[in-house]
Short mmCIF file of N, CA and C in Angstrom, two decimals:
data_model
loop_
_atom_site.label_atom_id
_atom_site.label_comp_id
_atom_site.label_asym_id
_atom_site.label_seq_id
_atom_site.Cartn_x
_atom_site.Cartn_y
_atom_site.Cartn_z
N UNK A 29 1.48 61.21 12.14
CA UNK A 29 2.42 60.28 12.71
C UNK A 29 3.45 61.08 13.52
N UNK A 30 3.59 60.71 14.77
CA UNK A 30 4.53 61.38 15.68
C UNK A 30 5.93 60.79 15.50
N UNK A 31 6.91 61.68 15.35
CA UNK A 31 8.30 61.23 15.19
C UNK A 31 8.98 61.21 16.55
N UNK A 32 9.69 60.17 16.81
CA UNK A 32 10.46 60.06 18.05
C UNK A 32 11.79 60.77 17.85
N UNK A 33 12.27 61.44 18.91
CA UNK A 33 13.57 62.11 18.77
C UNK A 33 14.68 61.07 18.55
N UNK A 34 15.63 61.49 17.74
CA UNK A 34 16.78 60.61 17.47
C UNK A 34 17.65 60.58 18.71
N UNK A 35 17.96 59.38 19.15
CA UNK A 35 18.80 59.22 20.34
C UNK A 35 20.25 59.48 19.96
N UNK A 36 20.88 60.35 20.73
CA UNK A 36 22.30 60.64 20.50
C UNK A 36 23.13 59.39 20.79
N UNK A 37 24.13 59.17 19.99
CA UNK A 37 25.03 58.04 20.23
C UNK A 37 25.74 58.25 21.56
N UNK A 38 25.79 57.20 22.33
CA UNK A 38 26.47 57.28 23.62
C UNK A 38 27.98 57.37 23.40
N UNK A 39 28.61 58.23 24.16
CA UNK A 39 30.05 58.39 24.04
C UNK A 39 30.73 57.08 24.43
N UNK A 40 31.67 56.66 23.61
CA UNK A 40 32.40 55.42 23.88
C UNK A 40 33.65 55.77 24.68
N UNK A 41 33.60 55.48 25.96
CA UNK A 41 34.72 55.81 26.85
C UNK A 41 35.25 54.51 27.46
N UNK A 42 36.56 54.48 27.65
CA UNK A 42 37.18 53.32 28.28
C UNK A 42 38.18 53.79 29.31
N UNK A 43 38.38 52.95 30.31
CA UNK A 43 39.41 53.22 31.31
C UNK A 43 40.50 52.16 31.13
N UNK A 44 41.74 52.62 31.13
CA UNK A 44 42.89 51.72 31.01
C UNK A 44 43.69 51.84 32.30
N UNK A 45 43.46 50.92 33.23
CA UNK A 45 44.14 50.99 34.52
C UNK A 45 45.49 50.28 34.50
N UNK A 46 46.39 50.76 35.33
CA UNK A 46 47.67 50.09 35.48
C UNK A 46 48.56 50.90 36.41
N UNK A 47 49.65 50.29 36.82
CA UNK A 47 50.59 51.04 37.65
C UNK A 47 51.48 51.92 36.78
N UNK A 48 51.76 51.50 35.55
CA UNK A 48 52.57 52.29 34.62
C UNK A 48 53.86 52.75 35.29
N UNK A 49 54.60 51.79 35.82
CA UNK A 49 55.82 52.09 36.58
C UNK A 49 57.03 51.44 35.93
N UNK A 50 57.48 51.96 34.81
CA UNK A 50 57.04 53.12 34.06
C UNK A 50 56.17 52.71 32.87
N UNK A 51 55.61 53.72 32.20
CA UNK A 51 54.92 53.48 30.93
C UNK A 51 55.96 53.06 29.90
N UNK A 52 55.60 52.12 29.04
CA UNK A 52 56.51 51.60 28.01
C UNK A 52 55.94 51.88 26.62
N UNK A 53 56.74 51.62 25.61
CA UNK A 53 56.23 51.74 24.25
C UNK A 53 55.10 50.74 24.01
N UNK A 54 55.11 49.63 24.70
CA UNK A 54 54.00 48.67 24.59
C UNK A 54 52.69 49.28 25.06
N UNK A 55 52.72 49.98 26.19
CA UNK A 55 51.52 50.68 26.68
C UNK A 55 51.07 51.73 25.66
N UNK A 56 52.03 52.55 25.21
CA UNK A 56 51.72 53.63 24.28
C UNK A 56 51.10 53.07 23.00
N UNK A 57 51.66 51.99 22.49
CA UNK A 57 51.14 51.36 21.28
C UNK A 57 49.70 50.89 21.49
N UNK A 58 49.45 50.23 22.59
CA UNK A 58 48.10 49.71 22.87
C UNK A 58 47.10 50.86 22.98
N UNK A 59 47.46 51.92 23.67
CA UNK A 59 46.58 53.08 23.84
C UNK A 59 46.32 53.74 22.48
N UNK A 60 47.36 53.93 21.71
CA UNK A 60 47.23 54.58 20.40
C UNK A 60 46.32 53.76 19.48
N UNK A 61 46.50 52.46 19.44
CA UNK A 61 45.64 51.61 18.61
C UNK A 61 44.19 51.62 19.10
N UNK A 62 43.99 51.79 20.39
CA UNK A 62 42.64 51.79 20.98
C UNK A 62 41.84 53.03 20.63
N UNK A 63 42.53 54.10 20.28
CA UNK A 63 41.84 55.34 19.95
C UNK A 63 40.87 55.17 18.77
N UNK A 64 41.08 54.18 17.94
CA UNK A 64 40.18 53.92 16.81
C UNK A 64 38.82 53.41 17.30
N UNK A 65 38.74 52.91 18.52
CA UNK A 65 37.52 52.30 19.03
C UNK A 65 36.79 53.14 20.08
N UNK A 66 37.48 54.12 20.65
CA UNK A 66 36.91 54.89 21.76
C UNK A 66 37.01 56.38 21.52
N UNK A 67 36.01 57.10 22.02
CA UNK A 67 36.00 58.56 21.93
C UNK A 67 36.91 59.17 22.99
N UNK A 68 37.08 58.46 24.10
CA UNK A 68 37.95 58.93 25.18
C UNK A 68 38.54 57.72 25.89
N UNK A 69 39.82 57.82 26.19
CA UNK A 69 40.48 56.79 27.01
C UNK A 69 41.02 57.48 28.24
N UNK A 70 40.59 56.98 29.37
CA UNK A 70 41.06 57.51 30.64
C UNK A 70 42.12 56.54 31.16
N UNK A 71 43.35 57.00 31.20
CA UNK A 71 44.45 56.18 31.72
C UNK A 71 44.45 56.40 33.23
N UNK A 72 44.24 55.33 33.94
CA UNK A 72 44.11 55.40 35.40
C UNK A 72 45.37 54.85 36.06
N UNK A 73 46.13 55.73 36.67
CA UNK A 73 47.33 55.34 37.40
C UNK A 73 46.85 54.76 38.73
N UNK A 74 46.97 53.46 38.84
CA UNK A 74 46.43 52.76 40.00
C UNK A 74 47.50 52.51 41.06
N UNK A 75 47.05 52.48 42.27
CA UNK A 75 47.90 52.06 43.37
C UNK A 75 47.73 50.56 43.50
N UNK A 76 48.78 49.86 43.81
CA UNK A 76 48.71 48.41 43.92
C UNK A 76 49.29 47.97 45.25
N UNK A 77 48.53 47.18 45.97
CA UNK A 77 49.03 46.64 47.23
C UNK A 77 50.11 45.60 47.02
N UNK A 78 50.13 44.98 45.81
CA UNK A 78 51.09 43.92 45.52
C UNK A 78 52.45 44.46 45.08
N UNK A 79 52.46 45.65 44.48
CA UNK A 79 53.69 46.17 43.89
C UNK A 79 54.22 47.35 44.70
N UNK A 80 55.53 47.48 44.72
CA UNK A 80 56.18 48.63 45.33
C UNK A 80 56.73 49.47 44.18
N UNK A 81 55.99 50.50 43.76
CA UNK A 81 56.42 51.27 42.59
C UNK A 81 57.72 52.03 42.81
N UNK A 82 58.46 52.17 41.74
CA UNK A 82 59.70 52.95 41.73
C UNK A 82 59.38 54.44 41.83
N UNK A 83 58.34 54.86 41.11
CA UNK A 83 57.94 56.27 41.07
C UNK A 83 56.62 56.49 41.80
N UNK A 84 56.51 57.65 42.43
CA UNK A 84 55.26 58.03 43.08
C UNK A 84 54.18 58.20 42.00
N UNK A 85 52.92 58.11 42.41
CA UNK A 85 51.80 58.17 41.48
C UNK A 85 51.80 59.44 40.64
N UNK A 86 52.10 60.58 41.24
CA UNK A 86 52.08 61.84 40.50
C UNK A 86 53.18 61.90 39.44
N UNK A 87 54.33 61.32 39.73
CA UNK A 87 55.41 61.27 38.73
C UNK A 87 54.99 60.36 37.58
N UNK A 88 54.41 59.20 37.90
CA UNK A 88 53.94 58.29 36.86
C UNK A 88 52.87 58.96 36.00
N UNK A 89 51.99 59.72 36.63
CA UNK A 89 50.95 60.45 35.91
C UNK A 89 51.57 61.43 34.92
N UNK A 90 52.57 62.17 35.35
CA UNK A 90 53.22 63.15 34.46
C UNK A 90 53.96 62.46 33.33
N UNK A 91 54.62 61.33 33.62
CA UNK A 91 55.32 60.60 32.56
C UNK A 91 54.33 60.11 31.50
N UNK A 92 53.17 59.63 31.93
CA UNK A 92 52.14 59.17 30.99
C UNK A 92 51.59 60.35 30.20
N UNK A 93 51.26 61.44 30.87
CA UNK A 93 50.70 62.60 30.17
C UNK A 93 51.65 63.11 29.09
N UNK A 94 52.94 63.09 29.37
CA UNK A 94 53.92 63.58 28.41
C UNK A 94 53.95 62.75 27.13
N UNK A 95 53.50 61.51 27.20
CA UNK A 95 53.44 60.65 26.01
C UNK A 95 52.33 61.06 25.06
N UNK A 96 51.32 61.78 25.57
CA UNK A 96 50.12 62.06 24.78
C UNK A 96 49.74 63.54 24.78
N UNK A 97 50.73 64.41 24.74
CA UNK A 97 50.46 65.85 24.85
C UNK A 97 49.58 66.38 23.71
N UNK A 98 49.62 65.77 22.55
CA UNK A 98 48.84 66.24 21.40
C UNK A 98 47.55 65.46 21.19
N UNK A 99 47.17 64.62 22.13
CA UNK A 99 45.99 63.78 21.96
C UNK A 99 44.87 64.20 22.90
N UNK A 100 43.84 64.82 22.36
CA UNK A 100 42.73 65.34 23.18
C UNK A 100 41.79 64.25 23.68
N UNK A 101 41.88 63.05 23.11
CA UNK A 101 40.98 61.96 23.50
C UNK A 101 41.50 61.17 24.71
N UNK A 102 42.62 61.61 25.27
CA UNK A 102 43.22 60.88 26.39
C UNK A 102 43.28 61.78 27.62
N UNK A 103 42.86 61.21 28.74
CA UNK A 103 43.00 61.87 30.05
C UNK A 103 43.77 60.93 30.95
N UNK A 104 44.45 61.49 31.94
CA UNK A 104 45.22 60.68 32.89
C UNK A 104 44.84 61.10 34.30
N UNK A 105 44.52 60.12 35.13
CA UNK A 105 44.17 60.37 36.52
C UNK A 105 44.82 59.31 37.41
N UNK A 106 44.83 59.57 38.71
CA UNK A 106 45.27 58.58 39.68
C UNK A 106 44.08 58.18 40.53
N UNK A 107 44.14 56.98 41.09
CA UNK A 107 43.04 56.49 41.92
C UNK A 107 43.56 55.41 42.86
N UNK A 108 43.08 55.47 44.07
CA UNK A 108 43.45 54.47 45.08
C UNK A 108 42.18 53.80 45.57
N UNK A 109 41.76 52.78 44.88
CA UNK A 109 40.52 52.09 45.24
C UNK A 109 40.22 51.03 44.20
N UNK A 110 39.01 50.50 44.27
CA UNK A 110 38.60 49.45 43.34
C UNK A 110 38.26 50.04 41.98
N UNK A 111 38.74 49.40 40.93
CA UNK A 111 38.47 49.84 39.57
C UNK A 111 36.97 49.89 39.30
N UNK A 112 36.24 48.88 39.74
CA UNK A 112 34.79 48.84 39.49
C UNK A 112 34.11 50.06 40.11
N UNK A 113 34.54 50.46 41.29
CA UNK A 113 33.96 51.64 41.93
C UNK A 113 34.27 52.90 41.13
N UNK A 114 35.51 53.02 40.69
CA UNK A 114 35.90 54.19 39.90
C UNK A 114 35.08 54.25 38.62
N UNK A 115 35.00 53.15 37.90
CA UNK A 115 34.29 53.12 36.63
C UNK A 115 32.81 53.47 36.83
N UNK A 116 32.20 52.93 37.85
CA UNK A 116 30.79 53.21 38.12
C UNK A 116 30.60 54.70 38.41
N UNK A 117 31.44 55.27 39.26
CA UNK A 117 31.34 56.70 39.60
C UNK A 117 31.55 57.59 38.37
N UNK A 118 32.44 57.17 37.48
CA UNK A 118 32.76 57.96 36.30
C UNK A 118 31.81 57.69 35.12
N UNK A 119 30.94 56.71 35.28
CA UNK A 119 30.02 56.36 34.20
C UNK A 119 30.70 55.68 33.03
N UNK A 120 31.77 54.97 33.31
CA UNK A 120 32.52 54.25 32.27
C UNK A 120 32.14 52.78 32.34
N UNK A 121 31.87 52.19 31.17
CA UNK A 121 31.44 50.79 31.15
C UNK A 121 32.40 49.85 30.42
N UNK A 122 33.58 50.37 30.05
CA UNK A 122 34.57 49.53 29.36
C UNK A 122 35.93 49.68 30.01
N UNK A 123 36.55 48.54 30.30
CA UNK A 123 37.93 48.49 30.78
C UNK A 123 38.78 48.02 29.62
N UNK A 124 39.84 48.72 29.34
CA UNK A 124 40.78 48.35 28.29
C UNK A 124 41.95 47.61 28.93
N UNK A 125 42.29 46.46 28.40
CA UNK A 125 43.42 45.69 28.91
C UNK A 125 44.21 45.10 27.75
N UNK A 126 45.51 45.03 27.93
CA UNK A 126 46.38 44.42 26.94
C UNK A 126 46.75 43.01 27.36
N UNK A 127 46.92 42.16 26.37
CA UNK A 127 47.33 40.78 26.62
C UNK A 127 48.61 40.48 25.86
N UNK A 128 49.58 39.90 26.58
CA UNK A 128 50.83 39.50 25.94
C UNK A 128 50.91 38.00 25.77
N UNK A 129 50.33 37.25 26.65
CA UNK A 129 50.43 35.80 26.57
C UNK A 129 49.39 35.12 27.44
N UNK A 130 49.48 33.81 27.50
CA UNK A 130 48.52 33.00 28.25
C UNK A 130 48.48 33.39 29.72
N UNK A 131 49.64 33.64 30.32
CA UNK A 131 49.66 33.99 31.74
C UNK A 131 48.92 35.30 31.98
N UNK A 132 49.02 36.27 31.06
CA UNK A 132 48.25 37.50 31.17
C UNK A 132 46.76 37.20 31.14
N UNK A 133 46.34 36.32 30.22
CA UNK A 133 44.92 36.04 30.08
C UNK A 133 44.33 35.48 31.37
N UNK A 134 45.01 34.56 31.99
CA UNK A 134 44.50 33.94 33.22
C UNK A 134 44.23 35.00 34.28
N UNK A 135 45.19 35.86 34.51
CA UNK A 135 45.04 36.93 35.50
C UNK A 135 43.95 37.91 35.08
N UNK A 136 43.99 38.34 33.83
CA UNK A 136 43.03 39.34 33.34
C UNK A 136 41.60 38.79 33.34
N UNK A 137 41.44 37.52 33.02
CA UNK A 137 40.12 36.90 33.06
C UNK A 137 39.55 36.94 34.47
N UNK A 138 40.37 36.63 35.45
CA UNK A 138 39.93 36.70 36.85
C UNK A 138 39.53 38.12 37.23
N UNK A 139 40.35 39.10 36.84
CA UNK A 139 40.04 40.49 37.16
C UNK A 139 38.76 40.96 36.47
N UNK A 140 38.60 40.61 35.21
CA UNK A 140 37.41 41.01 34.46
C UNK A 140 36.15 40.42 35.09
N UNK A 141 36.25 39.17 35.50
CA UNK A 141 35.10 38.51 36.12
C UNK A 141 34.74 39.16 37.45
N UNK A 142 35.74 39.47 38.26
CA UNK A 142 35.47 40.12 39.55
C UNK A 142 34.91 41.52 39.35
N UNK A 143 35.49 42.28 38.40
CA UNK A 143 34.98 43.62 38.13
C UNK A 143 33.52 43.59 37.68
N UNK A 144 33.19 42.64 36.81
CA UNK A 144 31.82 42.52 36.32
C UNK A 144 30.87 42.09 37.44
N UNK A 145 31.38 41.32 38.37
CA UNK A 145 30.56 40.90 39.51
C UNK A 145 30.20 42.12 40.37
N UNK A 146 31.15 43.04 40.53
CA UNK A 146 30.92 44.24 41.34
C UNK A 146 30.14 45.31 40.59
N UNK A 147 30.28 45.32 39.25
CA UNK A 147 29.63 46.33 38.41
C UNK A 147 29.22 45.61 37.12
N UNK A 148 28.02 45.02 37.10
CA UNK A 148 27.60 44.16 35.99
C UNK A 148 27.65 44.80 34.60
N UNK A 149 27.55 46.12 34.51
CA UNK A 149 27.60 46.79 33.21
C UNK A 149 29.02 46.94 32.68
N UNK A 150 30.00 46.62 33.49
CA UNK A 150 31.40 46.82 33.12
C UNK A 150 31.91 45.65 32.28
N UNK A 151 32.34 45.95 31.07
CA UNK A 151 32.89 44.95 30.17
C UNK A 151 34.38 45.20 29.98
N UNK A 152 35.13 44.14 29.70
CA UNK A 152 36.57 44.27 29.48
C UNK A 152 36.87 44.06 28.01
N UNK A 153 37.60 45.00 27.43
CA UNK A 153 38.00 45.01 26.03
C UNK A 153 39.47 44.60 25.99
N UNK A 154 39.74 43.39 25.50
CA UNK A 154 41.12 42.90 25.44
C UNK A 154 41.72 43.19 24.08
N UNK A 155 42.94 43.68 24.09
CA UNK A 155 43.67 43.95 22.86
C UNK A 155 45.03 43.28 22.97
N UNK A 156 45.38 42.52 21.95
CA UNK A 156 46.67 41.84 21.96
C UNK A 156 47.80 42.84 21.78
N UNK A 157 48.88 42.60 22.48
CA UNK A 157 50.09 43.41 22.33
C UNK A 157 50.62 43.23 20.91
N UNK A 158 51.21 44.29 20.38
CA UNK A 158 51.86 44.20 19.07
C UNK A 158 53.07 43.28 19.19
N UNK A 159 53.39 42.63 18.10
CA UNK A 159 54.52 41.70 18.10
C UNK A 159 55.81 42.39 18.53
N UNK A 160 55.97 43.66 18.16
CA UNK A 160 57.18 44.42 18.51
C UNK A 160 57.39 44.52 20.01
N UNK A 161 56.27 44.55 20.76
CA UNK A 161 56.35 44.83 22.19
C UNK A 161 55.82 43.68 23.04
N UNK A 162 55.65 42.53 22.44
CA UNK A 162 55.05 41.38 23.13
C UNK A 162 55.80 41.00 24.41
N UNK A 163 57.10 41.18 24.42
CA UNK A 163 57.94 40.75 25.54
C UNK A 163 58.16 41.85 26.58
N UNK A 164 57.73 43.07 26.29
CA UNK A 164 58.07 44.22 27.14
C UNK A 164 57.14 44.32 28.34
N UNK A 165 57.73 44.50 29.51
CA UNK A 165 56.96 44.86 30.70
C UNK A 165 57.81 45.78 31.56
N UNK A 166 57.15 46.53 32.43
CA UNK A 166 57.84 47.54 33.22
C UNK A 166 58.92 46.95 34.12
N UNK A 167 58.67 45.79 34.68
CA UNK A 167 59.65 45.15 35.56
C UNK A 167 60.93 44.83 34.79
N UNK A 168 60.78 44.29 33.60
CA UNK A 168 61.93 43.96 32.76
C UNK A 168 62.71 45.22 32.39
N UNK A 169 62.01 46.28 32.05
CA UNK A 169 62.67 47.55 31.70
C UNK A 169 63.52 48.04 32.87
N UNK A 170 62.95 48.02 34.08
CA UNK A 170 63.70 48.49 35.26
C UNK A 170 64.90 47.61 35.54
N UNK A 171 64.77 46.31 35.34
CA UNK A 171 65.87 45.39 35.56
C UNK A 171 67.01 45.66 34.58
N UNK A 172 66.68 45.82 33.31
CA UNK A 172 67.69 46.05 32.28
C UNK A 172 68.44 47.36 32.53
N UNK A 173 67.70 48.43 32.76
CA UNK A 173 68.36 49.74 32.93
C UNK A 173 69.17 49.79 34.22
N UNK A 174 68.73 49.10 35.26
CA UNK A 174 69.48 49.12 36.52
C UNK A 174 70.84 48.44 36.39
N UNK A 175 71.01 47.62 35.34
CA UNK A 175 72.28 46.96 35.07
C UNK A 175 73.02 47.62 33.90
N UNK A 176 72.60 48.83 33.56
CA UNK A 176 73.30 49.59 32.52
C UNK A 176 72.89 49.27 31.11
N UNK A 177 71.81 48.49 30.94
CA UNK A 177 71.38 48.12 29.60
C UNK A 177 70.64 49.22 28.87
N UNK A 178 70.49 49.04 27.58
CA UNK A 178 69.84 50.00 26.70
C UNK A 178 68.34 49.69 26.63
N UNK A 179 67.52 50.65 27.03
CA UNK A 179 66.06 50.49 26.96
C UNK A 179 65.44 51.52 26.02
N UNK A 180 66.24 52.14 25.19
CA UNK A 180 65.76 53.23 24.33
C UNK A 180 64.66 52.78 23.37
N UNK A 181 64.64 51.51 23.00
CA UNK A 181 63.59 51.02 22.11
C UNK A 181 62.37 50.52 22.87
N UNK A 182 62.43 50.55 24.20
CA UNK A 182 61.35 50.01 25.02
C UNK A 182 60.49 51.07 25.69
N UNK A 183 61.07 52.26 25.91
CA UNK A 183 60.35 53.34 26.59
C UNK A 183 60.59 54.67 25.87
N UNK A 184 59.67 55.62 26.02
CA UNK A 184 59.89 56.95 25.45
C UNK A 184 61.12 57.61 26.07
N UNK A 185 61.78 58.53 25.35
CA UNK A 185 63.01 59.16 25.84
C UNK A 185 62.88 59.83 27.21
N UNK A 186 61.77 60.52 27.47
CA UNK A 186 61.62 61.20 28.76
C UNK A 186 61.50 60.19 29.91
N UNK A 187 60.97 59.02 29.61
CA UNK A 187 60.86 57.95 30.62
C UNK A 187 62.25 57.35 30.87
N UNK A 188 63.00 57.11 29.81
CA UNK A 188 64.36 56.58 29.97
C UNK A 188 65.20 57.53 30.83
N UNK A 189 65.08 58.83 30.56
CA UNK A 189 65.84 59.82 31.32
C UNK A 189 65.49 59.74 32.81
N UNK A 190 64.21 59.66 33.12
CA UNK A 190 63.76 59.59 34.52
C UNK A 190 64.22 58.28 35.17
N UNK A 191 64.20 57.19 34.43
CA UNK A 191 64.68 55.91 34.95
C UNK A 191 66.19 55.99 35.27
N UNK A 192 66.95 56.59 34.37
CA UNK A 192 68.40 56.70 34.58
C UNK A 192 68.69 57.56 35.82
N UNK A 193 67.93 58.63 35.99
CA UNK A 193 68.10 59.49 37.18
C UNK A 193 67.85 58.69 38.46
N UNK A 194 66.88 57.81 38.43
CA UNK A 194 66.47 57.08 39.62
C UNK A 194 67.31 55.82 39.87
N UNK A 195 67.70 55.13 38.81
CA UNK A 195 68.31 53.80 38.97
C UNK A 195 69.82 53.73 38.67
N UNK A 196 70.36 54.74 38.03
CA UNK A 196 71.78 54.64 37.63
C UNK A 196 72.65 55.58 38.45
#
């Protein structure tokens, strides 16, 4: 009887795209919780035609990397193009996305459907935001700090420092 070789388990990799302008504790929490499901998470600093970021892509990349200096399962890159194209080129078949509420779902559902249309093997893994950070988004953080408010519980200290340098 001939034995077939044991197939190696495929590496479970996911891409988590976003502008991360800036990264928040909500993002960090979602990424950290996702590590239980994936062997590698590639955080993709995306360019957005709809948004005018406060920080350049390379600064955002460094701010994100500083959040995960001790985590070997996380990589951070920048990309200016379609997510489906990036994922296909990188051999990644899972997109990680966080959901805070119904309005997030509507937008994310549309994006997931379009991405799958362009790259049929691409699936979207939705993870609910933790209750602690359900209300947090980057726009709100920038608004609060620009008016002198305290965002220390919303963003990592190095991010708060960079925000204060830029907005205060």
